[in-house]
PDB file of C-alpha atoms in Angstrom:
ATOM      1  CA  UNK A 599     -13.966 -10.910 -13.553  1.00  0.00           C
ATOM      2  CA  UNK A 600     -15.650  -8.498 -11.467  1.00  0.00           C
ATOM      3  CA  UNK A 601     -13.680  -5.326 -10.732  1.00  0.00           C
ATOM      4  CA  UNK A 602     -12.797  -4.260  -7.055  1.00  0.00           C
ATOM      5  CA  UNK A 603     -13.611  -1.109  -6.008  1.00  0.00           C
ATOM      6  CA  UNK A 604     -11.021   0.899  -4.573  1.00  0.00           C
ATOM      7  CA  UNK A 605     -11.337   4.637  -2.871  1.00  0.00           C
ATOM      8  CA  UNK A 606      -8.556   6.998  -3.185  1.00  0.00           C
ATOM      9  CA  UNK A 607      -9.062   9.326  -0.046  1.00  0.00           C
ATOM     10  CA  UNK A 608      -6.193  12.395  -0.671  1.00  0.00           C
ATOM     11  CA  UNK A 609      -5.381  14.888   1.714  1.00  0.00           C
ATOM     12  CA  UNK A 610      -4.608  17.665  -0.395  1.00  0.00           C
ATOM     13  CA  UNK A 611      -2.289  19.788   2.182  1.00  0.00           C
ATOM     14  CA  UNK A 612      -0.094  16.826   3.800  1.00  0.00           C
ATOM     15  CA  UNK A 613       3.706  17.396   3.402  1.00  0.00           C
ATOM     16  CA  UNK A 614       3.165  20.766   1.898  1.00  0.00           C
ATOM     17  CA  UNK A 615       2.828  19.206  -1.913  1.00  0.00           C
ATOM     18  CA  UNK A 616      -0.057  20.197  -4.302  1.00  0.00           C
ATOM     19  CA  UNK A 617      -2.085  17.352  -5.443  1.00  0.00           C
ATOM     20  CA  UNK A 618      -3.931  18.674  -8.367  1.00  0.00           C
ATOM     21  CA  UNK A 619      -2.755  16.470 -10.575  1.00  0.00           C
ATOM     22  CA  UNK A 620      -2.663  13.458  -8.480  1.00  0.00           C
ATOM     23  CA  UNK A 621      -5.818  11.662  -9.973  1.00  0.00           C
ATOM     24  CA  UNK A 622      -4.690  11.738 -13.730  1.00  0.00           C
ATOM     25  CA  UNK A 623      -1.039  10.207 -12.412  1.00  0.00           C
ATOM     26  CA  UNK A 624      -3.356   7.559 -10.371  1.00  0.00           C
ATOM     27  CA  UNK A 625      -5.400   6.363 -13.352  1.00  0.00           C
ATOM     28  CA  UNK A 626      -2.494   6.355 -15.486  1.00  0.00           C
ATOM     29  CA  UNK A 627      -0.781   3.636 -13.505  1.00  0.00           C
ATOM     30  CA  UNK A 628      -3.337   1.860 -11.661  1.00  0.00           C
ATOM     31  CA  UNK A 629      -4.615  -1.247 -13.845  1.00  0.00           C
ATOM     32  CA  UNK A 630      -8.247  -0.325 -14.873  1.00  0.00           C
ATOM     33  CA  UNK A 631      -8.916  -4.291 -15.956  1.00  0.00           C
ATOM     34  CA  UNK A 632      -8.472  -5.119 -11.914  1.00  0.00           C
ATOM     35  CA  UNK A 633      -9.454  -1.711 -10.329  1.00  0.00           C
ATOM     36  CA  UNK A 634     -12.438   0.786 -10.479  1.00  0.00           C
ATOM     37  CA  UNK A 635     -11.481   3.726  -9.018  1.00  0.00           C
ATOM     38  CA  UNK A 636     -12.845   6.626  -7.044  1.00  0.00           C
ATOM     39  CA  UNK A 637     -11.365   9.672  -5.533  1.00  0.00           C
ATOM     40  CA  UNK A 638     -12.078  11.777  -2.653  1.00  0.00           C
ATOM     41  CA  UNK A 639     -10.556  14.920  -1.387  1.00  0.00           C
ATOM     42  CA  UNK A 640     -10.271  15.362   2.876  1.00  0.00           C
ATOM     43  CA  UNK A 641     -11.261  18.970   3.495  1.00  0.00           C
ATOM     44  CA  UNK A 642     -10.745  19.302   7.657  1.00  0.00           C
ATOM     45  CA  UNK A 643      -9.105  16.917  10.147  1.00  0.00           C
ATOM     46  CA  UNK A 644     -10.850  14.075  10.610  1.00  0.00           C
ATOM     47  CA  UNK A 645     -12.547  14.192   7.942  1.00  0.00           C
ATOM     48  CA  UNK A 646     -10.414  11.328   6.135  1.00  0.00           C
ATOM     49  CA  UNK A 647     -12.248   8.757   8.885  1.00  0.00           C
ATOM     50  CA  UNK A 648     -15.676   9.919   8.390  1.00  0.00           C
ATOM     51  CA  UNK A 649     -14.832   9.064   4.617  1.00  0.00           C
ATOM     52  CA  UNK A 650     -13.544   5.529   5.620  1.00  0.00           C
ATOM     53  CA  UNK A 651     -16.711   4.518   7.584  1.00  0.00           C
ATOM     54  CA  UNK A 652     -18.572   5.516   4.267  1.00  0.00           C
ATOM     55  CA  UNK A 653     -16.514   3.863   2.583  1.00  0.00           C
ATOM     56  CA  UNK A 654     -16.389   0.631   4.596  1.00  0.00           C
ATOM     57  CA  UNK A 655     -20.676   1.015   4.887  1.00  0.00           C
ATOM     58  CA  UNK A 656     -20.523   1.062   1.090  1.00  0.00           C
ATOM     59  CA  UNK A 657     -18.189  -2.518   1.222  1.00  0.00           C
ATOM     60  CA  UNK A 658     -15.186  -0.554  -0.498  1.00  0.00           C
ATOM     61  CA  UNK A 659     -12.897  -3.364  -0.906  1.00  0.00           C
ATOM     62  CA  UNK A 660      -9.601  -0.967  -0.765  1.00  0.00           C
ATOM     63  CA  UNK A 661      -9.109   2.411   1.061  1.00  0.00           C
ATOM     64  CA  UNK A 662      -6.209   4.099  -0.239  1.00  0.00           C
ATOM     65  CA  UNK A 663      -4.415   7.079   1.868  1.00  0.00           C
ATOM     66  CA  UNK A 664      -2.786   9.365   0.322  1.00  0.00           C
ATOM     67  CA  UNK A 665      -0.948  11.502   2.762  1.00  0.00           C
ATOM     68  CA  UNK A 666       1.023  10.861   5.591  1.00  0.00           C
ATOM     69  CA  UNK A 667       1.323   9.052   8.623  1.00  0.00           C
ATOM     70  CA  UNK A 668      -1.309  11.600   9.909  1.00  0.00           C
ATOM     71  CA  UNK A 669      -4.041  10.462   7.051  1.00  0.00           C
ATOM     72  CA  UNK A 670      -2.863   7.190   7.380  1.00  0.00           C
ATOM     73  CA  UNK A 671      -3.901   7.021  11.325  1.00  0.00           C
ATOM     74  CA  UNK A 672      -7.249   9.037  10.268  1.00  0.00           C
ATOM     75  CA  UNK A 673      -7.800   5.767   8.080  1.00  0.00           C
ATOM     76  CA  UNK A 674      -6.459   2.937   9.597  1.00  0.00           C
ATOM     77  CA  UNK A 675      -7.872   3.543  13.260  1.00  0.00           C
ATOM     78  CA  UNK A 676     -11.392   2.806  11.479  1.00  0.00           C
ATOM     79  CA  UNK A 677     -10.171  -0.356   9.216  1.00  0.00           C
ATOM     80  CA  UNK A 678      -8.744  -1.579  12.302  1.00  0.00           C
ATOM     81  CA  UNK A 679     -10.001  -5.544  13.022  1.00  0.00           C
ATOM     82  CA  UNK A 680     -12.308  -5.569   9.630  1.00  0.00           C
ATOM     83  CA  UNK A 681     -11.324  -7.394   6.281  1.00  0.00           C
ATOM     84  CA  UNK A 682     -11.075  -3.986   4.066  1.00  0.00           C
ATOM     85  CA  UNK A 683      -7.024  -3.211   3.155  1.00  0.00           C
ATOM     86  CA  UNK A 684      -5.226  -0.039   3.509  1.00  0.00           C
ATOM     87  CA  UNK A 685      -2.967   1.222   0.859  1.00  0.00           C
ATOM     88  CA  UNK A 686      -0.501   3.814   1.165  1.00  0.00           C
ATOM     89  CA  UNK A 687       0.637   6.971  -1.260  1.00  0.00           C
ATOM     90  CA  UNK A 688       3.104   8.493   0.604  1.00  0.00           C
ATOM     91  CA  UNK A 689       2.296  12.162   0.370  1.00  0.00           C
ATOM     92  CA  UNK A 690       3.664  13.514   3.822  1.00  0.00           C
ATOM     93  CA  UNK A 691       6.125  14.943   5.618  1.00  0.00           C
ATOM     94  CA  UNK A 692       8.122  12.318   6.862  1.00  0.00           C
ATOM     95  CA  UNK A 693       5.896   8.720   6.227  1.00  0.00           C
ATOM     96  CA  UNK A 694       7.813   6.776   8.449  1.00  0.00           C
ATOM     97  CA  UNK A 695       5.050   4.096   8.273  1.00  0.00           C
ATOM     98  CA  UNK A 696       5.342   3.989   4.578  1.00  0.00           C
ATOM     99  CA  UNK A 697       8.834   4.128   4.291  1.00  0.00           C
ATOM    100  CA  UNK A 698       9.257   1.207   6.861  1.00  0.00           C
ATOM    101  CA  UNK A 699       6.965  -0.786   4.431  1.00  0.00           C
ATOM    102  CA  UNK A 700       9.498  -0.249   1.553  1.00  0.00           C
ATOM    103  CA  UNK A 701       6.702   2.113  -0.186  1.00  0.00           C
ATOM    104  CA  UNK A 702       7.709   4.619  -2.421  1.00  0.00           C
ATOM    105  CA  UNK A 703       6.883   8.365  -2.582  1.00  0.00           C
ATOM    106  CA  UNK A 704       7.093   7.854  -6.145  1.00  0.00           C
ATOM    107  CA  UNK A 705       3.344   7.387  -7.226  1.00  0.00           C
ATOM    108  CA  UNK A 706       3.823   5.014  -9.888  1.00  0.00           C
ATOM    109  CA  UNK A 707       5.637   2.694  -7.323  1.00  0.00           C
ATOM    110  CA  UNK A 708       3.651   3.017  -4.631  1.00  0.00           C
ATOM    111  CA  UNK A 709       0.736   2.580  -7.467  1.00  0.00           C
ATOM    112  CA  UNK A 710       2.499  -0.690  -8.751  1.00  0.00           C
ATOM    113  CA  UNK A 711       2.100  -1.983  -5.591  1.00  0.00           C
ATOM    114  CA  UNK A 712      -1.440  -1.821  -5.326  1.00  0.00           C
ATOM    115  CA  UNK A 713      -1.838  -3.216  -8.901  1.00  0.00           C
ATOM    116  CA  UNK A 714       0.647  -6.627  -7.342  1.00  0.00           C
ATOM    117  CA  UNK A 715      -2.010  -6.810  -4.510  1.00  0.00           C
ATOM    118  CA  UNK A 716       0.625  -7.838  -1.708  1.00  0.00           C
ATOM    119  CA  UNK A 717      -1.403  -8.294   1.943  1.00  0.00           C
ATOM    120  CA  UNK A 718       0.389  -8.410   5.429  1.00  0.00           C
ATOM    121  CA  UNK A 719      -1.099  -7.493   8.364  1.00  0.00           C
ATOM    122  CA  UNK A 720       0.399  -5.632  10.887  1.00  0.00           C
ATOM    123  CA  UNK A 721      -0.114  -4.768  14.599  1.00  0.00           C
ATOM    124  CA  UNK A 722      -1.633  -1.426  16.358  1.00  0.00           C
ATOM    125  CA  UNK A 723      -1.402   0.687  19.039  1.00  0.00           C
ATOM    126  CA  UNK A 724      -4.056   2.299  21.140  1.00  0.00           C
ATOM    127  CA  UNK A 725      -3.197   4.939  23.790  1.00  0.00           C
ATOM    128  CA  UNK A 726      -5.881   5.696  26.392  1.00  0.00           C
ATOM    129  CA  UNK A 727      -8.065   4.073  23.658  1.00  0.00           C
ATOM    130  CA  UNK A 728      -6.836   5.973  20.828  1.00  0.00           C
ATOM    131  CA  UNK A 729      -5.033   4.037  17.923  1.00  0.00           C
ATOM    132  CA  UNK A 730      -1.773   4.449  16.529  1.00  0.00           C
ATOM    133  CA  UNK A 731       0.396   2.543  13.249  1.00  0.00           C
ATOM    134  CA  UNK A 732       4.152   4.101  13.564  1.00  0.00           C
ATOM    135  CA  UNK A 733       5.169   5.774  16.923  1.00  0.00           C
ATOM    136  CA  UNK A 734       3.069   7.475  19.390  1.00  0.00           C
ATOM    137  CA  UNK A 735       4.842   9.910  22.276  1.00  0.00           C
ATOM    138  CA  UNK A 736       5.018  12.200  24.977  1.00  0.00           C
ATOM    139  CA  UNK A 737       7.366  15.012  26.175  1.00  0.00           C
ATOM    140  CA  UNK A 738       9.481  17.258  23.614  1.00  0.00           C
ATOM    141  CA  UNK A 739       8.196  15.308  20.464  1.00  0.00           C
ATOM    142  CA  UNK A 740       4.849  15.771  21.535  1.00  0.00           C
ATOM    143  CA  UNK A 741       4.876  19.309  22.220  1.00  0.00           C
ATOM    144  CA  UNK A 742       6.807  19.458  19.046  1.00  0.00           C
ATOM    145  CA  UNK A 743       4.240  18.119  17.248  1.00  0.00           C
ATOM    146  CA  UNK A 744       1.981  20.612  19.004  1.00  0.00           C
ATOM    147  CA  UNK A 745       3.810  23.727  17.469  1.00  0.00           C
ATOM    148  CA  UNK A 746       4.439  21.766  13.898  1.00  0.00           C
ATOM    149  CA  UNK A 747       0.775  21.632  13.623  1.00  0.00           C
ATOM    150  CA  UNK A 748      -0.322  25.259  14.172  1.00  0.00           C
ATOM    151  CA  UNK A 749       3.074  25.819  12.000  1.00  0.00           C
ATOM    152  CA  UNK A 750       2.049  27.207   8.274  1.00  0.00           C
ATOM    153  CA  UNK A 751       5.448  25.769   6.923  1.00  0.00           C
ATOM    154  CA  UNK A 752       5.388  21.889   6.426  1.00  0.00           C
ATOM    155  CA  UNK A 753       8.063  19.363   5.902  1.00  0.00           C
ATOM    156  CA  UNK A 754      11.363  18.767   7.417  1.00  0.00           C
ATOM    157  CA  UNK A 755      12.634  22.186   7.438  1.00  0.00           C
ATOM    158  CA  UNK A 756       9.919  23.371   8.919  1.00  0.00           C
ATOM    159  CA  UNK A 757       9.808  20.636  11.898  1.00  0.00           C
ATOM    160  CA  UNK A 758      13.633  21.520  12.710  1.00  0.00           C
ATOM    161  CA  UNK A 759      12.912  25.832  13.152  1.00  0.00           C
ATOM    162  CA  UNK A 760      10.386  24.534  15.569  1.00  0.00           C
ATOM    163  CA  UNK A 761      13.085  21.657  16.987  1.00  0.00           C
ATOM    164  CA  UNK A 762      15.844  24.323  17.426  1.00  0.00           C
ATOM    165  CA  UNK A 763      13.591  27.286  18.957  1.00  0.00           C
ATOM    166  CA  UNK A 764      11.802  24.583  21.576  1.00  0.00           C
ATOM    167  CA  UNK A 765      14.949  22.034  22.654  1.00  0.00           C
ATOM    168  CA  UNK A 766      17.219  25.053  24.880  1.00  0.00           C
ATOM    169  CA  UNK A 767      13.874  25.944  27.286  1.00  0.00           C
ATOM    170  CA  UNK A 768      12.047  22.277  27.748  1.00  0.00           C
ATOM    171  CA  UNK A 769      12.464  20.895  30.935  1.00  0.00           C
ATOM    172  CA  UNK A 770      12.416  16.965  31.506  1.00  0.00           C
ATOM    173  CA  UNK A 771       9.421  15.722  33.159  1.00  0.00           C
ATOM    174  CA  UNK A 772       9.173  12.275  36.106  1.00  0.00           C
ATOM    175  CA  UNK A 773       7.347   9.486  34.697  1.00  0.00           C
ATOM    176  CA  UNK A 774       6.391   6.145  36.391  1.00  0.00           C
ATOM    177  CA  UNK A 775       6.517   3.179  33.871  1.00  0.00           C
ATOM    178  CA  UNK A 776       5.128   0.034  34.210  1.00  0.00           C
ATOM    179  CA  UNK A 777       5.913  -2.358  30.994  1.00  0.00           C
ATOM    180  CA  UNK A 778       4.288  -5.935  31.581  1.00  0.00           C
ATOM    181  CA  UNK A 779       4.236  -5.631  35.397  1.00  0.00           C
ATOM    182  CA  UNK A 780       7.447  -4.668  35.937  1.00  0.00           C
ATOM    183  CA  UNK A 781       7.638  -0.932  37.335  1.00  0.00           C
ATOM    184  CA  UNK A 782      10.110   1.811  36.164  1.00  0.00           C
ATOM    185  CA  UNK A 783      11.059   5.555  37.789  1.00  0.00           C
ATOM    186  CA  UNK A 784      12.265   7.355  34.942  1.00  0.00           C
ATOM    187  CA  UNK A 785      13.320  11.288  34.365  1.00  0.00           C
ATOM    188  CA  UNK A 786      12.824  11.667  30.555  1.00  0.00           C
ATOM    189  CA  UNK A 787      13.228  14.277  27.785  1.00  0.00           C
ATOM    190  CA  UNK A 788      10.649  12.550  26.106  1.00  0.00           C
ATOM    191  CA  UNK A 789       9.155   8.480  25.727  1.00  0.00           C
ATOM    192  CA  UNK A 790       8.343   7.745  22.425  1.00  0.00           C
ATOM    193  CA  UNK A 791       6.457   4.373  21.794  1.00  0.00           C
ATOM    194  CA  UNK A 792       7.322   2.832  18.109  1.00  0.00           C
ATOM    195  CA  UNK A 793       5.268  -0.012  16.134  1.00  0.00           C
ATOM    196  CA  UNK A 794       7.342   0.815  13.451  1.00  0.00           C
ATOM    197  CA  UNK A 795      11.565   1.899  13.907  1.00  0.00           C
ATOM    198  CA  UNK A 796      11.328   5.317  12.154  1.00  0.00           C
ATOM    199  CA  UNK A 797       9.609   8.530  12.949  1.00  0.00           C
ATOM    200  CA  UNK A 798       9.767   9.074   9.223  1.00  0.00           C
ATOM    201  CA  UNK A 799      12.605  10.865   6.991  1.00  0.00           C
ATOM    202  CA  UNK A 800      14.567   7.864   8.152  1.00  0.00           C
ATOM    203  CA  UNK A 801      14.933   8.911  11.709  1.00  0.00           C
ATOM    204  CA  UNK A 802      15.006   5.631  13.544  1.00  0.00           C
ATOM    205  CA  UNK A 803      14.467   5.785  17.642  1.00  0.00           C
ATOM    206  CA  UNK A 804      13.761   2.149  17.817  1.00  0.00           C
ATOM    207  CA  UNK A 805      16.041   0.532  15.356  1.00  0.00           C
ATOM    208  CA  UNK A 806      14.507  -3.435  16.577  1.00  0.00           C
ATOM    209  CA  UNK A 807      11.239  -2.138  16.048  1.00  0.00           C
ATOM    210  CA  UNK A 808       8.836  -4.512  13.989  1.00  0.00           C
ATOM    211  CA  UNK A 809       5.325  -3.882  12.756  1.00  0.00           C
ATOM    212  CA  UNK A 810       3.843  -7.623  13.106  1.00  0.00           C
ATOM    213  CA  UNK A 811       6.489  -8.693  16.174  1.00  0.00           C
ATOM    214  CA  UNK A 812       3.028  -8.126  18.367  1.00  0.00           C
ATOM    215  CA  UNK A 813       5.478  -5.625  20.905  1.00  0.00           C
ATOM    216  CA  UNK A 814       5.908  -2.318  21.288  1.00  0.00           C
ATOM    217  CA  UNK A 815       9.503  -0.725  21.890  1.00  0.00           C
ATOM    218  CA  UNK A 816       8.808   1.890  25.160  1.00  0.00           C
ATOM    219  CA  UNK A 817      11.970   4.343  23.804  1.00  0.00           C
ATOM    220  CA  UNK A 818      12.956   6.148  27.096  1.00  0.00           C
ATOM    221  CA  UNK A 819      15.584   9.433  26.017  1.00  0.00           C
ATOM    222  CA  UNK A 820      17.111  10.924  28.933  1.00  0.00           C
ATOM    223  CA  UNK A 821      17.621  14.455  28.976  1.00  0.00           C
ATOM    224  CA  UNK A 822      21.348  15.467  27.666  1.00  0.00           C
ATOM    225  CA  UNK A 823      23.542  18.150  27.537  1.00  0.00           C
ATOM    226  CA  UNK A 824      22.709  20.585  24.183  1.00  0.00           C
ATOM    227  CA  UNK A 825      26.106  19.844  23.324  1.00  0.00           C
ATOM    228  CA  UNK A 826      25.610  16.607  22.393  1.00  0.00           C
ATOM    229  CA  UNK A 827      22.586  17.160  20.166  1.00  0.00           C
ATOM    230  CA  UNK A 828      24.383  16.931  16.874  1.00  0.00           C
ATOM    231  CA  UNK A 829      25.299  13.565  18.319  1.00  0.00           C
ATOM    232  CA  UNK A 830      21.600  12.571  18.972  1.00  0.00           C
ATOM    233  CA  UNK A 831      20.765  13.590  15.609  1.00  0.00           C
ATOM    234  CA  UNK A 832      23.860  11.250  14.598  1.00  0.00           C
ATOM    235  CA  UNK A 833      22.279   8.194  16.153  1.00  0.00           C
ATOM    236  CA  UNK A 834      18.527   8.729  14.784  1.00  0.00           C
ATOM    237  CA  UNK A 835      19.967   8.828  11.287  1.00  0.00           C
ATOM    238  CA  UNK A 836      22.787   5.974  11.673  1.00  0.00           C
ATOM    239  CA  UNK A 837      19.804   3.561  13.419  1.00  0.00           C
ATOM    240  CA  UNK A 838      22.393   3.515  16.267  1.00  0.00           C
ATOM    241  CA  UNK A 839      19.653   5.013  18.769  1.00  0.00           C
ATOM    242  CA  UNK A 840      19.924   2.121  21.169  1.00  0.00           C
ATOM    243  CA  UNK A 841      23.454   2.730  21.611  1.00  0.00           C
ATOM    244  CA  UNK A 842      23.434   5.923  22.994  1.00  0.00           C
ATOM    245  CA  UNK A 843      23.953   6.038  26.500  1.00  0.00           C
ATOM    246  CA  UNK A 844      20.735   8.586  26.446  1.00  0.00           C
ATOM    247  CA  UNK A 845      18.365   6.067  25.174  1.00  0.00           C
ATOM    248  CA  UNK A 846      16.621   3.460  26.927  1.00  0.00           C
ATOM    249  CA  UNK A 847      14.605   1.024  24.870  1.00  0.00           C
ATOM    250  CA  UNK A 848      12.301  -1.344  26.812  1.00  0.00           C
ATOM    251  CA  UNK A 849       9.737  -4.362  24.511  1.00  0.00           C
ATOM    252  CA  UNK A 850       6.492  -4.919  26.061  1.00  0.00           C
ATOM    253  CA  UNK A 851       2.860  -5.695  25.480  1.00  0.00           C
ATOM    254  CA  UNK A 852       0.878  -3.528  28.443  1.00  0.00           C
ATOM    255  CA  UNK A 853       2.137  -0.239  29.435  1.00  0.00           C
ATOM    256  CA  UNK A 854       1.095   2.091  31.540  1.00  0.00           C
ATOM    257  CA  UNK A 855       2.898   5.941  32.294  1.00  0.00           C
ATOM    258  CA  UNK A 856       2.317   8.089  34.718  1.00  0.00           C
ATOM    259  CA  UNK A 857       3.207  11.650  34.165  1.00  0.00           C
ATOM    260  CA  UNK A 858       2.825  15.246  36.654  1.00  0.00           C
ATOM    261  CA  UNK A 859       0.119  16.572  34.900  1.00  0.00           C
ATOM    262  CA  UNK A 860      -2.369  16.109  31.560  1.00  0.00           C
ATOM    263  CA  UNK A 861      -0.845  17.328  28.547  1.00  0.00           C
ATOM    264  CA  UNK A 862       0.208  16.768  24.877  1.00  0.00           C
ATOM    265  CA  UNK A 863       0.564  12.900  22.971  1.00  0.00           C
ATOM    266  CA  UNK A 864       1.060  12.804  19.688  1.00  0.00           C
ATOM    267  CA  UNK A 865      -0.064   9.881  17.654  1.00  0.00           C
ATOM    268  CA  UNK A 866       1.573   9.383  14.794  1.00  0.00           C
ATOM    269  CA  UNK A 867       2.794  13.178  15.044  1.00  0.00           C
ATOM    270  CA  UNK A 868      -0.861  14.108  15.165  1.00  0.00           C
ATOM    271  CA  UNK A 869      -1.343  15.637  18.484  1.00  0.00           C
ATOM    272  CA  UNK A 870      -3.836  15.170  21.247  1.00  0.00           C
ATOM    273  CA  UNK A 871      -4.191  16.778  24.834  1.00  0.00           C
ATOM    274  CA  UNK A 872      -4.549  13.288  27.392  1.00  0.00           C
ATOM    275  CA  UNK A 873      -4.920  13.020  30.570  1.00  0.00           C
ATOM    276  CA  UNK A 874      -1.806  12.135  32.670  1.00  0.00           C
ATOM    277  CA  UNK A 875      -2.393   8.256  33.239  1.00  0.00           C
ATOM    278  CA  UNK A 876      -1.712   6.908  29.985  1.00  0.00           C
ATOM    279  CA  UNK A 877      -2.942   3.057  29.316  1.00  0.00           C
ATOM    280  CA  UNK A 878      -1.079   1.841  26.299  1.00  0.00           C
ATOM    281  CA  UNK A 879      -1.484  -1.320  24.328  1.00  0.00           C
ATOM    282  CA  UNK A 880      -0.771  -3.718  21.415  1.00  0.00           C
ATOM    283  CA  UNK A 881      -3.395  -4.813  19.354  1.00  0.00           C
ATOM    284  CA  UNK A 882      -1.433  -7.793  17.347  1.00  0.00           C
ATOM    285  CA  UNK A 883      -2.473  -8.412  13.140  1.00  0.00           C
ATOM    286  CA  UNK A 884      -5.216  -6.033  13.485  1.00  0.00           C
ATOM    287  CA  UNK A 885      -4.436  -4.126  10.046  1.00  0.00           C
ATOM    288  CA  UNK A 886      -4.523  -5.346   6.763  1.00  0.00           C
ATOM    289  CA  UNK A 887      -2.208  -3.458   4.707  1.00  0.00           C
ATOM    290  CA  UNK A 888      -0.769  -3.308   0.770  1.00  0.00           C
ATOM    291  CA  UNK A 889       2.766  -2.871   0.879  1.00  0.00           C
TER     292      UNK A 889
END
């Protein structure tokens, strides 16, 4: 039986964890009579997708991201629509993604899962043209994600400093919404736009959320008093998001938001300056995925 050839592409900085000895733990677990391994380490941003296209050009017949949901995006966006499978080592910050897949951080687990050989395929996102796997947005997240990435100290505490320092200053912002023709005036803290239910750490803001449901859940959070914060935080973490009377979730296919001015998106917490017309859309089963 001929082997298939899989490429381990590992960003060594994601969620603030060394990976020096993530190879060895790799080849101990993956099963060398199905697999023949090779590993790559990213060294800049974007640097995980130049590796991909190699890797597809080369007829890799797995790419394997280990990372978060930011090396997973660098990954994905350039399997999207071919035959080649992405699997996941969760290696991140939050891996919301991965999480939602019922992928373990555990490398063993998340190896075993590779060795079963499970395929779904899921659906996409593409903003202004620009893909995305778990939950794109705009407004406070995205300028959060703005500060977390210039910010030296990773993970969850980290992200919360930034949270608390940002959340008493930002001002809402008027955006015009138009899901599937039907047009929306909205004042919003921030819109976040979910494939998946979680932002990752189990944080869900679209609890209905489903990867291969071919919608996306437009997540509209009003601005609310500070006071009430704890209670937001509350309803992220109890998956009771759609119940607050702060959150507006809308399903739809085309999307398009208008905001005052260009400015930050993150995509997948990865962020990206866009201009202020944003054209979003599904792409339905256009990922092939291990899980």
């Amino acid at each position: 039986m001929t082997k298939k050839r899989i490429q381990f592409l590992i960003n060594p900085i994601s969620g603030g964890k060394s990976k020096k000895g993530f190879e060895r733990l790799a080849r101990k677990y993956l099963n060398d009579d199905l697999f023949e391994a090779s590993f790559k380490i990213t060294e800049r941003a974007q640097h995980a997708s130049e590796l991909t296209k190699i890797a597809i050009q080369e007829q890799v017949d797995l790419v394997v991201a280990v990372g978060g949901d930011g090396t997973i995006n660098e990954i994905a966006k350039e399997l999207l629509n071919t035959p080649t499978p992405l699997a996941i080592v969760p290696e991140g910050s939050g891996n919301g993604l991965a999480r939602y897949l019922g992928i373990s951080s555990d490398v063993s687990q998340a190896i075993a899962k590779i060795n079963k050989g499970h395929i779904i395929t899921i659906d996409s996102g593409l903003v202004n043209g620009k893909a995305f796997f778990n939950v794109a947005g705009m407004g406070f997240d995205a300028l959060i994600s703005d500060r977390f990435a210039e910010n030296m100290t990773r993970g969850p505490v980290g992200y919360l400093k930034i949270v608390l320092k940002e959340i008493s200053r930002y001002k809402p912002q008027e955006y015009t919404i138009c899901i599937d023709g039907n047009e929306i005036q909205r004042e919003a803290f921030m819109i976040s736009i979910a494939n998946s239910p979680q932002y990752g750490n189990n944080a869900y803001i679209a609890p209905g959320a489903s990867v291969d449901d071919g919608l996306l859940d437009v997540c509209i959070i009003k601005q609310f008093p500070l006071i009430q914060f704890p209670v937001m935080i509350y309803h992220l973490f109890s998956r009771t998001a759609h119940q607050s009377d702060y959150v507006e979730i809308i399903k739809g296919k085309q999307i398009t938001i208008e905001r005052p001015q260009r400015g930050p998106v993150h995509l997948d917490g990865e962020p990206f300056t866009l201009d202020k017309k944003l054209s979003i859309e599904v792409l339905p089963s256009s990922l092939n995925v291990v899980c």
